[in-house]
mmCIF file of C-alpha atoms in Angstrom:
data_model
loop_
_atom_site.group_PDB
_atom_site.id
_atom_site.type_symbol
_atom_site.label_atom_id
_atom_site.label_comp_id
_atom_site.label_asym_id
_atom_site.label_seq_id
_atom_site.Cartn_x
_atom_site.Cartn_y
_atom_site.Cartn_z
ATOM 1 C CA UNK A 1 -4.163 -88.380 -24.487
ATOM 2 C CA UNK A 2 -5.349 -89.651 -21.452
ATOM 3 C CA UNK A 3 -8.657 -90.880 -19.562
ATOM 4 C CA UNK A 4 -8.317 -88.860 -16.995
ATOM 5 C CA UNK A 5 -12.356 -90.532 -16.175
ATOM 6 C CA UNK A 6 -10.565 -94.076 -15.057
ATOM 7 C CA UNK A 7 -9.850 -94.616 -12.028
ATOM 8 C CA UNK A 8 -9.501 -98.015 -10.084
ATOM 9 C CA UNK A 9 -11.316 -98.734 -6.604
ATOM 10 C CA UNK A 10 -10.428 -100.596 -3.575
ATOM 11 C CA UNK A 11 -12.448 -104.046 -2.367
ATOM 12 C CA UNK A 12 -14.836 -101.687 -0.595
ATOM 13 C CA UNK A 13 -15.233 -100.224 -4.098
ATOM 14 C CA UNK A 14 -14.039 -96.645 -3.268
ATOM 15 C CA UNK A 15 -11.679 -94.474 -5.527
ATOM 16 C CA UNK A 16 -7.529 -95.076 -4.686
ATOM 17 C CA UNK A 17 -5.879 -92.390 -3.551
ATOM 18 C CA UNK A 18 -1.846 -92.755 -3.429
ATOM 19 C CA UNK A 19 0.492 -90.195 -1.943
ATOM 20 C CA UNK A 20 3.597 -89.166 -4.047
ATOM 21 C CA UNK A 21 6.862 -88.271 -2.975
ATOM 22 C CA UNK A 22 9.492 -85.975 -4.560
ATOM 23 C CA UNK A 23 13.266 -84.933 -3.231
ATOM 24 C CA UNK A 24 11.570 -86.092 0.070
ATOM 25 C CA UNK A 25 8.215 -83.349 -0.293
ATOM 26 C CA UNK A 26 4.560 -85.755 0.145
ATOM 27 C CA UNK A 27 1.774 -84.983 -2.037
ATOM 28 C CA UNK A 28 -1.418 -85.979 -1.365
ATOM 29 C CA UNK A 29 -3.626 -87.811 -1.406
ATOM 30 C CA UNK A 30 -4.830 -87.579 -4.669
ATOM 31 C CA UNK A 31 -6.733 -90.314 -6.057
ATOM 32 C CA UNK A 32 -5.557 -91.551 -10.193
ATOM 33 C CA UNK A 33 -8.179 -88.682 -12.153
ATOM 34 C CA UNK A 34 -5.414 -86.130 -10.684
ATOM 35 C CA UNK A 35 -2.517 -88.078 -10.871
ATOM 36 C CA UNK A 36 -3.515 -88.055 -14.509
ATOM 37 C CA UNK A 37 -4.077 -84.043 -13.955
ATOM 38 C CA UNK A 38 0.100 -84.139 -12.738
ATOM 39 C CA UNK A 39 1.248 -85.710 -15.399
ATOM 40 C CA UNK A 40 0.867 -84.220 -18.090
ATOM 41 C CA UNK A 41 1.284 -81.118 -16.608
ATOM 42 C CA UNK A 42 4.656 -83.080 -15.746
ATOM 43 C CA UNK A 43 4.913 -82.627 -12.067
ATOM 44 C CA UNK A 44 4.643 -86.614 -11.284
ATOM 45 C CA UNK A 45 7.297 -88.109 -13.849
ATOM 46 C CA UNK A 46 7.026 -92.018 -13.291
ATOM 47 C CA UNK A 47 10.409 -92.677 -11.048
ATOM 48 C CA UNK A 48 8.522 -90.705 -8.516
ATOM 49 C CA UNK A 49 7.994 -92.680 -4.602
ATOM 50 C CA UNK A 50 4.372 -93.327 -4.989
ATOM 51 C CA UNK A 51 1.974 -95.168 -1.785
ATOM 52 C CA UNK A 52 -1.680 -95.713 -1.828
ATOM 53 C CA UNK A 53 -3.233 -93.881 1.401
ATOM 54 C CA UNK A 54 -4.067 -96.653 3.596
ATOM 55 C CA UNK A 55 -0.350 -98.202 3.318
ATOM 56 C CA UNK A 56 2.936 -97.589 4.355
ATOM 57 C CA UNK A 57 4.654 -98.921 1.180
ATOM 58 C CA UNK A 58 7.075 -96.795 -0.899
ATOM 59 C CA UNK A 59 6.925 -98.103 -5.012
ATOM 60 C CA UNK A 60 7.471 -95.672 -7.572
ATOM 61 C CA UNK A 61 4.848 -93.399 -9.316
ATOM 62 C CA UNK A 62 4.642 -96.240 -13.327
ATOM 63 C CA UNK A 63 3.511 -99.049 -10.861
ATOM 64 C CA UNK A 64 0.216 -96.773 -10.749
ATOM 65 C CA UNK A 65 -2.233 -98.983 -12.351
ATOM 66 C CA UNK A 66 -3.680 -97.402 -15.374
ATOM 67 C CA UNK A 67 -1.076 -93.777 -14.679
ATOM 68 C CA UNK A 68 1.560 -94.286 -16.987
ATOM 69 C CA UNK A 69 1.174 -98.107 -18.422
ATOM 70 C CA UNK A 70 3.711 -101.497 -18.749
ATOM 71 C CA UNK A 71 5.955 -99.207 -20.966
ATOM 72 C CA UNK A 72 6.925 -96.775 -18.594
ATOM 73 C CA UNK A 73 6.870 -99.658 -15.062
ATOM 74 C CA UNK A 74 9.584 -101.157 -17.915
ATOM 75 C CA UNK A 75 11.516 -97.753 -18.590
ATOM 76 C CA UNK A 76 11.986 -96.222 -14.980
ATOM 77 C CA UNK A 77 14.710 -96.032 -13.478
ATOM 78 C CA UNK A 78 15.975 -98.205 -10.635
ATOM 79 C CA UNK A 79 15.043 -96.338 -7.351
ATOM 80 C CA UNK A 80 19.043 -95.545 -6.179
ATOM 81 C CA UNK A 81 19.745 -93.395 -9.035
ATOM 82 C CA UNK A 82 16.356 -91.221 -9.942
ATOM 83 C CA UNK A 83 16.449 -87.897 -11.907
ATOM 84 C CA UNK A 84 12.578 -86.034 -10.321
ATOM 85 C CA UNK A 85 11.635 -82.931 -11.465
ATOM 86 C CA UNK A 86 9.510 -81.483 -8.920
ATOM 87 C CA UNK A 87 6.645 -79.663 -9.083
ATOM 88 C CA UNK A 88 5.752 -75.775 -7.529
ATOM 89 C CA UNK A 89 5.442 -76.060 -3.658
ATOM 90 C CA UNK A 90 3.554 -72.315 -4.842
ATOM 91 C CA UNK A 91 1.131 -74.329 -7.108
ATOM 92 C CA UNK A 92 -2.280 -75.892 -6.156
ATOM 93 C CA UNK A 93 -3.333 -78.718 -9.271
ATOM 94 C CA UNK A 94 -5.252 -78.097 -12.155
ATOM 95 C CA UNK A 95 -8.226 -76.383 -11.645
ATOM 96 C CA UNK A 96 -11.852 -75.382 -13.361
ATOM 97 C CA UNK A 97 -11.500 -72.075 -14.367
ATOM 98 C CA UNK A 98 -12.880 -70.080 -12.042
ATOM 99 C CA UNK A 99 -14.829 -66.512 -11.952
ATOM 100 C CA UNK A 100 -14.387 -63.005 -10.975
ATOM 101 C CA UNK A 101 -16.495 -63.563 -8.234
ATOM 102 C CA UNK A 102 -15.006 -67.022 -7.204
ATOM 103 C CA UNK A 103 -12.026 -65.732 -6.840
ATOM 104 C CA UNK A 104 -13.257 -63.157 -4.621
ATOM 105 C CA UNK A 105 -14.936 -65.509 -3.125
ATOM 106 C CA UNK A 106 -11.696 -67.851 -3.087
ATOM 107 C CA UNK A 107 -9.950 -64.293 -1.708
ATOM 108 C CA UNK A 108 -11.068 -63.924 1.734
ATOM 109 C CA UNK A 109 -12.118 -67.554 2.130
ATOM 110 C CA UNK A 110 -7.878 -67.604 1.956
ATOM 111 C CA UNK A 111 -7.487 -64.351 4.151
ATOM 112 C CA UNK A 112 -9.977 -65.840 6.697
ATOM 113 C CA UNK A 113 -7.418 -69.588 7.142
ATOM 114 C CA UNK A 114 -4.444 -67.974 7.476
ATOM 115 C CA UNK A 115 -5.298 -64.584 8.266
ATOM 116 C CA UNK A 116 -2.963 -64.980 11.957
ATOM 117 C CA UNK A 117 -0.190 -65.376 9.495
ATOM 118 C CA UNK A 118 -1.511 -62.504 7.014
ATOM 119 C CA UNK A 119 -1.072 -60.512 10.499
ATOM 120 C CA UNK A 120 2.163 -61.055 11.503
ATOM 121 C CA UNK A 121 3.538 -60.219 7.879
ATOM 122 C CA UNK A 122 1.883 -56.723 8.070
ATOM 123 C CA UNK A 123 3.743 -55.933 11.304
ATOM 124 C CA UNK A 124 6.559 -56.185 9.545
ATOM 125 C CA UNK A 125 5.381 -53.144 8.062
ATOM 126 C CA UNK A 126 2.380 -51.753 10.002
ATOM 127 C CA UNK A 127 4.648 -51.502 12.944
ATOM 128 C CA UNK A 128 7.068 -49.169 11.933
ATOM 129 C CA UNK A 129 4.629 -47.478 9.794
ATOM 130 C CA UNK A 130 1.906 -46.863 13.317
ATOM 131 C CA UNK A 131 5.435 -45.298 14.802
ATOM 132 C CA UNK A 132 6.727 -43.201 13.002
ATOM 133 C CA UNK A 133 2.626 -41.775 12.182
ATOM 134 C CA UNK A 134 2.525 -41.165 16.046
ATOM 135 C CA UNK A 135 5.592 -39.658 16.968
ATOM 136 C CA UNK A 136 5.247 -37.296 13.350
ATOM 137 C CA UNK A 137 2.271 -36.592 14.798
ATOM 138 C CA UNK A 138 3.481 -35.237 17.900
ATOM 139 C CA UNK A 139 5.978 -33.542 17.058
ATOM 140 C CA UNK A 140 3.127 -32.005 15.042
ATOM 141 C CA UNK A 141 1.475 -30.446 18.302
ATOM 142 C CA UNK A 142 4.786 -29.588 20.185
ATOM 143 C CA UNK A 143 5.266 -26.046 19.933
ATOM 144 C CA UNK A 144 8.254 -23.775 17.611
ATOM 145 C CA UNK A 145 9.841 -22.911 21.033
ATOM 146 C CA UNK A 146 9.553 -26.565 23.083
ATOM 147 C CA UNK A 147 12.327 -27.564 19.682
ATOM 148 C CA UNK A 148 14.784 -28.928 21.599
ATOM 149 C CA UNK A 149 17.450 -32.402 21.677
ATOM 150 C CA UNK A 150 13.760 -34.550 22.435
ATOM 151 C CA UNK A 151 12.429 -33.206 19.882
ATOM 152 C CA UNK A 152 15.430 -34.029 17.621
ATOM 153 C CA UNK A 153 15.460 -37.640 18.936
ATOM 154 C CA UNK A 154 11.566 -37.804 17.546
ATOM 155 C CA UNK A 155 12.132 -36.945 14.605
ATOM 156 C CA UNK A 156 15.363 -39.112 13.909
ATOM 157 C CA UNK A 157 12.958 -42.089 15.134
ATOM 158 C CA UNK A 158 9.853 -41.854 13.122
ATOM 159 C CA UNK A 159 12.189 -41.154 10.199
ATOM 160 C CA UNK A 160 14.522 -44.300 10.403
ATOM 161 C CA UNK A 161 10.842 -45.780 11.632
ATOM 162 C CA UNK A 162 9.568 -44.992 7.713
ATOM 163 C CA UNK A 163 12.879 -46.369 6.865
ATOM 164 C CA UNK A 164 12.534 -49.935 7.902
ATOM 165 C CA UNK A 165 8.718 -50.296 6.669
ATOM 166 C CA UNK A 166 10.144 -49.176 3.452
ATOM 167 C CA UNK A 167 12.733 -51.161 4.159
ATOM 168 C CA UNK A 168 10.997 -54.278 4.490
ATOM 169 C CA UNK A 169 8.419 -53.832 2.016
ATOM 170 C CA UNK A 170 9.672 -56.355 -0.322
ATOM 171 C CA UNK A 171 9.607 -59.334 2.409
ATOM 172 C CA UNK A 172 5.880 -58.550 2.436
ATOM 173 C CA UNK A 173 5.441 -58.154 -0.475
ATOM 174 C CA UNK A 174 7.265 -62.599 -1.048
ATOM 175 C CA UNK A 175 5.711 -63.163 2.169
ATOM 176 C CA UNK A 176 2.021 -62.137 0.737
ATOM 177 C CA UNK A 177 3.232 -64.026 -2.807
ATOM 178 C CA UNK A 178 4.183 -67.121 -0.645
ATOM 179 C CA UNK A 179 1.719 -68.094 2.369
ATOM 180 C CA UNK A 180 -1.457 -66.853 -0.526
ATOM 181 C CA UNK A 181 -0.390 -69.519 -2.952
ATOM 182 C CA UNK A 182 0.724 -72.538 -0.738
ATOM 183 C CA UNK A 183 -3.044 -71.843 0.754
ATOM 184 C CA UNK A 184 -4.964 -71.649 -2.197
ATOM 185 C CA UNK A 185 -3.125 -75.317 -3.716
ATOM 186 C CA UNK A 186 -4.726 -76.041 -0.258
ATOM 187 C CA UNK A 187 -0.568 -77.094 1.685
ATOM 188 C CA UNK A 188 -0.090 -76.070 5.184
ATOM 189 C CA UNK A 189 2.306 -72.962 5.150
ATOM 190 C CA UNK A 190 4.348 -72.813 7.712
ATOM 191 C CA UNK A 191 5.203 -68.996 8.693
ATOM 192 C CA UNK A 192 8.303 -69.196 9.625
ATOM 193 C CA UNK A 193 9.892 -71.217 6.849
ATOM 194 C CA UNK A 194 7.757 -68.404 3.754
ATOM 195 C CA UNK A 195 9.756 -65.176 6.476
ATOM 196 C CA UNK A 196 12.798 -66.922 5.772
ATOM 197 C CA UNK A 197 11.698 -67.830 2.018
ATOM 198 C CA UNK A 198 10.992 -63.929 1.618
ATOM 199 C CA UNK A 199 13.706 -62.820 3.121
ATOM 200 C CA UNK A 200 15.691 -64.680 -0.174
ATOM 201 C CA UNK A 201 13.731 -62.198 -2.662
ATOM 202 C CA UNK A 202 14.350 -59.176 -1.161
ATOM 203 C CA UNK A 203 17.581 -57.800 -2.941
ATOM 204 C CA UNK A 204 14.940 -58.694 -6.493
ATOM 205 C CA UNK A 205 11.558 -57.337 -5.111
ATOM 206 C CA UNK A 206 13.454 -54.944 -3.764
ATOM 207 C CA UNK A 207 14.552 -53.501 -7.155
ATOM 208 C CA UNK A 208 11.367 -54.011 -8.801
ATOM 209 C CA UNK A 209 9.522 -52.350 -6.262
ATOM 210 C CA UNK A 210 11.842 -48.766 -7.234
ATOM 211 C CA UNK A 211 11.243 -49.191 -10.805
ATOM 212 C CA UNK A 212 7.652 -49.829 -10.317
ATOM 213 C CA UNK A 213 6.722 -47.552 -7.768
ATOM 214 C CA UNK A 214 9.255 -44.898 -9.455
ATOM 215 C CA UNK A 215 7.360 -44.787 -13.117
ATOM 216 C CA UNK A 216 3.759 -44.673 -11.521
ATOM 217 C CA UNK A 217 5.555 -41.936 -9.226
ATOM 218 C CA UNK A 218 7.022 -40.059 -12.094
ATOM 219 C CA UNK A 219 3.785 -40.227 -13.814
ATOM 220 C CA UNK A 220 2.346 -38.867 -10.936
ATOM 221 C CA UNK A 221 4.055 -36.052 -10.598
ATOM 222 C CA UNK A 222 3.311 -35.558 -14.848
ATOM 223 C CA UNK A 223 -0.330 -35.383 -13.733
ATOM 224 C CA UNK A 224 0.555 -32.178 -11.309
ATOM 225 C CA UNK A 225 2.456 -30.578 -13.422
ATOM 226 C CA UNK A 226 -0.131 -30.999 -15.907
ATOM 227 C CA UNK A 227 -2.621 -29.158 -13.311
ATOM 228 C CA UNK A 228 -0.067 -26.431 -12.641
ATOM 229 C CA UNK A 229 0.061 -25.418 -16.052
ATOM 230 C CA UNK A 230 -3.915 -25.729 -16.768
ATOM 231 C CA UNK A 231 -3.712 -23.091 -13.104
ATOM 232 C CA UNK A 232 -1.464 -21.032 -14.401
ATOM 233 C CA UNK A 233 -3.044 -20.535 -17.607
ATOM 234 C CA UNK A 234 -6.244 -20.069 -16.773
ATOM 235 C CA UNK A 235 -6.442 -17.437 -19.692
ATOM 236 C CA UNK A 236 -5.023 -18.494 -22.195
ATOM 237 C CA UNK A 237 -7.324 -21.520 -24.458
ATOM 238 C CA UNK A 238 -4.462 -22.868 -26.175
ATOM 239 C CA UNK A 239 -2.558 -23.536 -23.369
ATOM 240 C CA UNK A 240 -5.494 -24.667 -21.485
ATOM 241 C CA UNK A 241 -6.058 -27.620 -24.461
ATOM 242 C CA UNK A 242 -2.708 -28.570 -24.234
ATOM 243 C CA UNK A 243 -2.789 -29.514 -21.136
ATOM 244 C CA UNK A 244 -5.101 -31.407 -22.030
ATOM 245 C CA UNK A 245 -4.024 -33.466 -23.813
ATOM 246 C CA UNK A 246 -0.866 -34.721 -22.040
ATOM 247 C CA UNK A 247 -3.542 -35.409 -19.367
ATOM 248 C CA UNK A 248 -4.941 -37.675 -22.389
ATOM 249 C CA UNK A 249 -1.199 -38.650 -22.943
ATOM 250 C CA UNK A 250 -0.908 -38.803 -19.013
ATOM 251 C CA UNK A 251 -3.530 -40.954 -18.613
ATOM 252 C CA UNK A 252 -2.402 -43.897 -21.580
ATOM 253 C CA UNK A 253 0.505 -43.957 -20.367
ATOM 254 C CA UNK A 254 -0.124 -44.804 -16.612
ATOM 255 C CA UNK A 255 -2.958 -47.530 -17.532
ATOM 256 C CA UNK A 256 -0.497 -49.323 -20.442
ATOM 257 C CA UNK A 257 2.647 -49.333 -17.480
ATOM 258 C CA UNK A 258 0.004 -50.407 -14.986
ATOM 259 C CA UNK A 259 -1.609 -53.270 -18.008
ATOM 260 C CA UNK A 260 2.099 -54.163 -18.579
ATOM 261 C CA UNK A 261 3.438 -54.952 -15.114
ATOM 262 C CA UNK A 262 0.412 -56.824 -13.461
ATOM 263 C CA UNK A 263 1.439 -59.777 -12.612
ATOM 264 C CA UNK A 264 5.193 -58.659 -11.887
ATOM 265 C CA UNK A 265 5.469 -59.078 -7.878
ATOM 266 C CA UNK A 266 3.598 -62.971 -9.193
ATOM 267 C CA UNK A 267 6.513 -63.845 -11.488
ATOM 268 C CA UNK A 268 8.857 -61.940 -9.267
ATOM 269 C CA UNK A 269 8.576 -64.978 -6.698
ATOM 270 C CA UNK A 270 6.840 -67.633 -7.638
ATOM 271 C CA UNK A 271 8.627 -67.963 -11.104
ATOM 272 C CA UNK A 272 11.829 -66.741 -10.059
ATOM 273 C CA UNK A 273 12.366 -65.456 -12.550
ATOM 274 C CA UNK A 274 14.961 -62.359 -13.242
ATOM 275 C CA UNK A 275 14.403 -58.722 -13.335
ATOM 276 C CA UNK A 276 13.541 -58.523 -17.004
ATOM 277 C CA UNK A 277 11.852 -61.861 -17.609
ATOM 278 C CA UNK A 278 9.337 -60.410 -14.983
ATOM 279 C CA UNK A 279 7.990 -57.642 -16.624
ATOM 280 C CA UNK A 280 7.945 -58.787 -19.676
ATOM 281 C CA UNK A 281 6.202 -62.250 -18.727
ATOM 282 C CA UNK A 282 3.551 -60.481 -16.317
ATOM 283 C CA UNK A 283 2.937 -58.438 -19.984
ATOM 284 C CA UNK A 284 2.847 -61.282 -21.905
ATOM 285 C CA UNK A 285 0.161 -63.112 -19.337
ATOM 286 C CA UNK A 286 -2.398 -59.519 -18.662
ATOM 287 C CA UNK A 287 -2.790 -60.153 -22.713
ATOM 288 C CA UNK A 288 -2.858 -63.420 -22.982
ATOM 289 C CA UNK A 289 -6.363 -64.402 -22.947
ATOM 290 C CA UNK A 290 -7.598 -62.295 -26.713
ATOM 291 C CA UNK A 291 -9.997 -65.846 -27.889
ATOM 292 C CA UNK A 292 -11.736 -65.447 -24.344
ATOM 293 C CA UNK A 293 -15.354 -62.876 -24.047
ATOM 294 C CA UNK A 294 -13.182 -59.550 -22.585
ATOM 295 C CA UNK A 295 -14.171 -59.012 -18.858
ATOM 296 C CA UNK A 296 -12.622 -62.785 -19.176
ATOM 297 C CA UNK A 297 -9.710 -61.600 -19.679
ATOM 298 C CA UNK A 298 -6.141 -61.769 -17.116
ATOM 299 C CA UNK A 299 -6.263 -57.840 -17.969
ATOM 300 C CA UNK A 300 -10.083 -56.114 -17.526
ATOM 301 C CA UNK A 301 -9.682 -58.723 -14.445
ATOM 302 C CA UNK A 302 -7.317 -57.649 -12.707
ATOM 303 C CA UNK A 303 -7.558 -53.965 -13.432
ATOM 304 C CA UNK A 304 -11.112 -54.288 -11.429
ATOM 305 C CA UNK A 305 -10.092 -56.321 -8.735
ATOM 306 C CA UNK A 306 -7.366 -53.159 -8.543
ATOM 307 C CA UNK A 307 -10.353 -50.559 -9.473
ATOM 308 C CA UNK A 308 -12.722 -52.142 -6.390
ATOM 309 C CA UNK A 309 -9.297 -51.933 -3.725
ATOM 310 C CA UNK A 310 -8.656 -48.284 -4.749
ATOM 311 C CA UNK A 311 -12.755 -47.357 -4.217
ATOM 312 C CA UNK A 312 -11.655 -49.333 -0.844
ATOM 313 C CA UNK A 313 -8.829 -46.660 -0.312
ATOM 314 C CA UNK A 314 -10.713 -43.284 -1.630
ATOM 315 C CA UNK A 315 -13.270 -44.396 -0.148
ATOM 316 C CA UNK A 316 -11.965 -44.273 3.818
ATOM 317 C CA UNK A 317 -9.643 -41.650 2.533
ATOM 318 C CA UNK A 318 -12.084 -39.453 2.268
ATOM 319 C CA UNK A 319 -14.498 -40.598 4.869
ATOM 320 C CA UNK A 320 -11.451 -39.126 7.947
ATOM 321 C CA UNK A 321 -9.965 -36.401 5.543
ATOM 322 C CA UNK A 322 -13.742 -34.858 3.973
ATOM 323 C CA UNK A 323 -13.809 -32.301 6.293
ATOM 324 C CA UNK A 324 -10.262 -31.131 6.198
ATOM 325 C CA UNK A 325 -10.049 -31.748 2.585
ATOM 326 C CA UNK A 326 -13.415 -29.247 2.373
ATOM 327 C CA UNK A 327 -11.448 -26.169 4.487
ATOM 328 C CA UNK A 328 -8.186 -26.951 2.031
ATOM 329 C CA UNK A 329 -10.529 -25.771 -1.113
ATOM 330 C CA UNK A 330 -12.916 -23.062 0.493
ATOM 331 C CA UNK A 331 -9.164 -21.683 1.392
ATOM 332 C CA UNK A 332 -8.271 -22.620 -2.353
ATOM 333 C CA UNK A 333 -11.630 -20.659 -4.074
ATOM 334 C CA UNK A 334 -11.404 -17.147 -1.335
ATOM 335 C CA UNK A 335 -6.754 -16.954 -0.139
ATOM 336 C CA UNK A 336 -5.502 -15.162 -3.898
ATOM 337 C CA UNK A 337 -2.179 -14.972 -2.438
ATOM 338 C CA UNK A 338 -0.815 -18.230 -2.397
ATOM 339 C CA UNK A 339 1.774 -17.173 0.326
ATOM 340 C CA UNK A 340 -0.585 -16.284 2.693
ATOM 341 C CA UNK A 341 -2.629 -19.279 1.029
ATOM 342 C CA UNK A 342 0.213 -21.768 2.154
ATOM 343 C CA UNK A 343 0.056 -20.621 5.564
ATOM 344 C CA UNK A 344 -3.758 -20.583 6.561
ATOM 345 C CA UNK A 345 -3.554 -23.653 4.676
ATOM 346 C CA UNK A 346 -0.458 -24.729 7.284
ATOM 347 C CA UNK A 347 -2.036 -23.169 10.005
ATOM 348 C CA UNK A 348 -5.372 -25.549 9.057
ATOM 349 C CA UNK A 349 -4.071 -28.769 9.808
ATOM 350 C CA UNK A 350 -1.951 -27.135 12.977
ATOM 351 C CA UNK A 351 -6.146 -26.620 14.513
ATOM 352 C CA UNK A 352 -6.661 -30.208 12.782
ATOM 353 C CA UNK A 353 -4.463 -32.289 15.024
ATOM 354 C CA UNK A 354 -4.288 -35.755 15.468
ATOM 355 C CA UNK A 355 -7.159 -37.362 13.194
ATOM 356 C CA UNK A 356 -7.318 -40.433 15.888
ATOM 357 C CA UNK A 357 -10.065 -42.295 13.233
ATOM 358 C CA UNK A 358 -7.866 -41.076 10.561
ATOM 359 C CA UNK A 359 -4.717 -42.830 11.344
ATOM 360 C CA UNK A 360 -7.670 -46.027 12.492
ATOM 361 C CA UNK A 361 -9.478 -46.711 8.765
ATOM 362 C CA UNK A 362 -5.003 -46.773 7.506
ATOM 363 C CA UNK A 363 -4.157 -49.279 9.841
ATOM 364 C CA UNK A 364 -7.339 -51.522 9.479
ATOM 365 C CA UNK A 365 -6.351 -50.681 5.628
ATOM 366 C CA UNK A 366 -3.617 -52.289 5.869
ATOM 367 C CA UNK A 367 -4.907 -55.177 7.415
ATOM 368 C CA UNK A 368 -6.658 -55.480 4.858
ATOM 369 C CA UNK A 369 -4.240 -54.992 2.337
ATOM 370 C CA UNK A 370 -2.989 -58.533 1.620
ATOM 371 C CA UNK A 371 -6.558 -59.703 0.442
ATOM 372 C CA UNK A 372 -5.483 -57.445 -3.008
ATOM 373 C CA UNK A 373 -2.743 -59.865 -3.762
ATOM 374 C CA UNK A 374 -3.697 -62.532 -2.670
ATOM 375 C CA UNK A 375 -6.458 -61.822 -5.674
ATOM 376 C CA UNK A 376 -4.024 -60.806 -8.296
ATOM 377 C CA UNK A 377 -2.046 -65.152 -7.003
ATOM 378 C CA UNK A 378 -5.332 -66.571 -7.771
ATOM 379 C CA UNK A 379 -6.045 -63.829 -10.090
ATOM 380 C CA UNK A 380 -2.270 -65.121 -11.310
ATOM 381 C CA UNK A 381 -2.846 -68.886 -10.551
ATOM 382 C CA UNK A 382 -5.884 -69.274 -13.483
ATOM 383 C CA UNK A 383 -4.726 -67.445 -15.594
ATOM 384 C CA UNK A 384 -1.884 -69.299 -16.524
ATOM 385 C CA UNK A 385 -3.563 -72.226 -16.160
ATOM 386 C CA UNK A 386 -5.387 -70.878 -19.610
ATOM 387 C CA UNK A 387 -3.010 -70.519 -21.516
ATOM 388 C CA UNK A 388 -1.641 -73.591 -24.250
ATOM 389 C CA UNK A 389 0.852 -76.041 -22.462
ATOM 390 C CA UNK A 390 3.826 -74.994 -25.426
ATOM 391 C CA UNK A 391 2.674 -70.976 -23.794
ATOM 392 C CA UNK A 392 3.332 -71.500 -19.804
ATOM 393 C CA UNK A 393 5.466 -69.674 -18.074
ATOM 394 C CA UNK A 394 7.909 -73.223 -16.657
ATOM 395 C CA UNK A 395 8.219 -72.776 -12.812
ATOM 396 C CA UNK A 396 11.157 -72.510 -11.211
ATOM 397 C CA UNK A 397 11.775 -75.919 -9.329
ATOM 398 C CA UNK A 398 13.098 -74.341 -6.689
ATOM 399 C CA UNK A 399 14.008 -76.065 -2.509
ATOM 400 C CA UNK A 400 11.066 -74.148 0.065
ATOM 401 C CA UNK A 401 10.578 -75.687 3.614
ATOM 402 C CA UNK A 402 7.703 -73.368 3.526
ATOM 403 C CA UNK A 403 4.645 -75.219 2.436
ATOM 404 C CA UNK A 404 4.013 -78.502 3.655
#
C-alpha cells in the first residue's frame, strides 16, 4: 500500500506540486498525495512526463521523490519509446464520497460555472422547439376557412422544427455528459470542441434513445390502456380487479426498467461503452452498494434526484394548465356522449388560445434541464468511485480536445 499521506516539502516548507503530461495533455498542478491517488488508479505511469509547477524542466514521473521508488525509476522506459495510458479527460480525480445534498449543491455550482456553455447546448433543442410551438400556435388561431398554402407552409415548418429538435437531442445528451464531467473535474471546457466530440456519439446515443424512450412510451400506453379498461368495465368488479392487477404489473415494470437504465447516458458517453454494454453496466452500477445504507445506494439516490425533477416539472405544468385541466374534468364528468365530449374539449382548447405563461414555463424548464444531467453525472462519478478497484468499469482512453 502507498503512504498517500507522504508529502515532499521544498525549501520554504511548502508542499511540492507537479504537472504531468500524457499524450500532449497536461494535468495538475497536483501534490504528491494526489499523484499517489492517480498512480493507484492507473492514470499515472513511471514513464509519463512530469515537472515541478514552479520549474520548466521536464522529467519523468518515476523521478518524483516518494512516488514510484527507486525500482520504478530504474525500470522506467526510455523517453523516446514511452508507453503511456491516457487518463480519462472527463473523469475527476478520486475524491471523498459525496452526500446527496452535496451532489445537489455541486450540480448548481457546475451549472452556474458553465451557464453559457449549457445554455448554448440547450439552444440546440430549445430554438427548434420554440419555433415549432409558435408555428403550431399560429395554426390553432387560424380559422378553418383560412387553410391555404401559407397555412400548409407553416405546418410543414412546425413539423420540420420538431424533427430538428428531435435529431439534436442525442448531441444535447452527449454534450451534457462531456461538459458536466469536465467541469466537475475542474477543467476548462471548450464548447466547440465538446460539441465536436458529442457529434461523434450521435449514432450510439440515438439508438439508445429510441430504445429507452420507446420502452417508456410503450409502458405509458399500457397504463392508458388499463385506464380505458377500467372506464369501460366500471360495472364489472372482476374486470376492475384484473385492471388493477395489470396496473401493479405496469408500475413494477416501469420502476424496474427505470432503475436498469439509470446510468445509460454516462456509460454510453463517458465510458464509450457499446449499446448492450451501456445498458448492462448501467444496471450493475445502479444495483451496486448493497453493503451501504439504503439511502446511500446509487439506486435510491438516483430515484430521489429524478423525483425532485419530475416534481418540479409537474408543478410548473399543473400551474400553467390548471384552469384548462379543470375545464376538461368538468366536461368529462357532465358529458356522456363521446362525440359531444370530443367536440367540447376541442372548443375549449381553441377558446383557451395560446398560453403565454405555459410557454414561458416550458422554456424555463428546458433551460434548467441540464441540472438533471449534471446531477446524474456527479452521482455516476461518485458511485463508481465507491466500487472496489477490480469491479470498476474501464474508462475508454480516447483523444479529446474538449477538456483543456
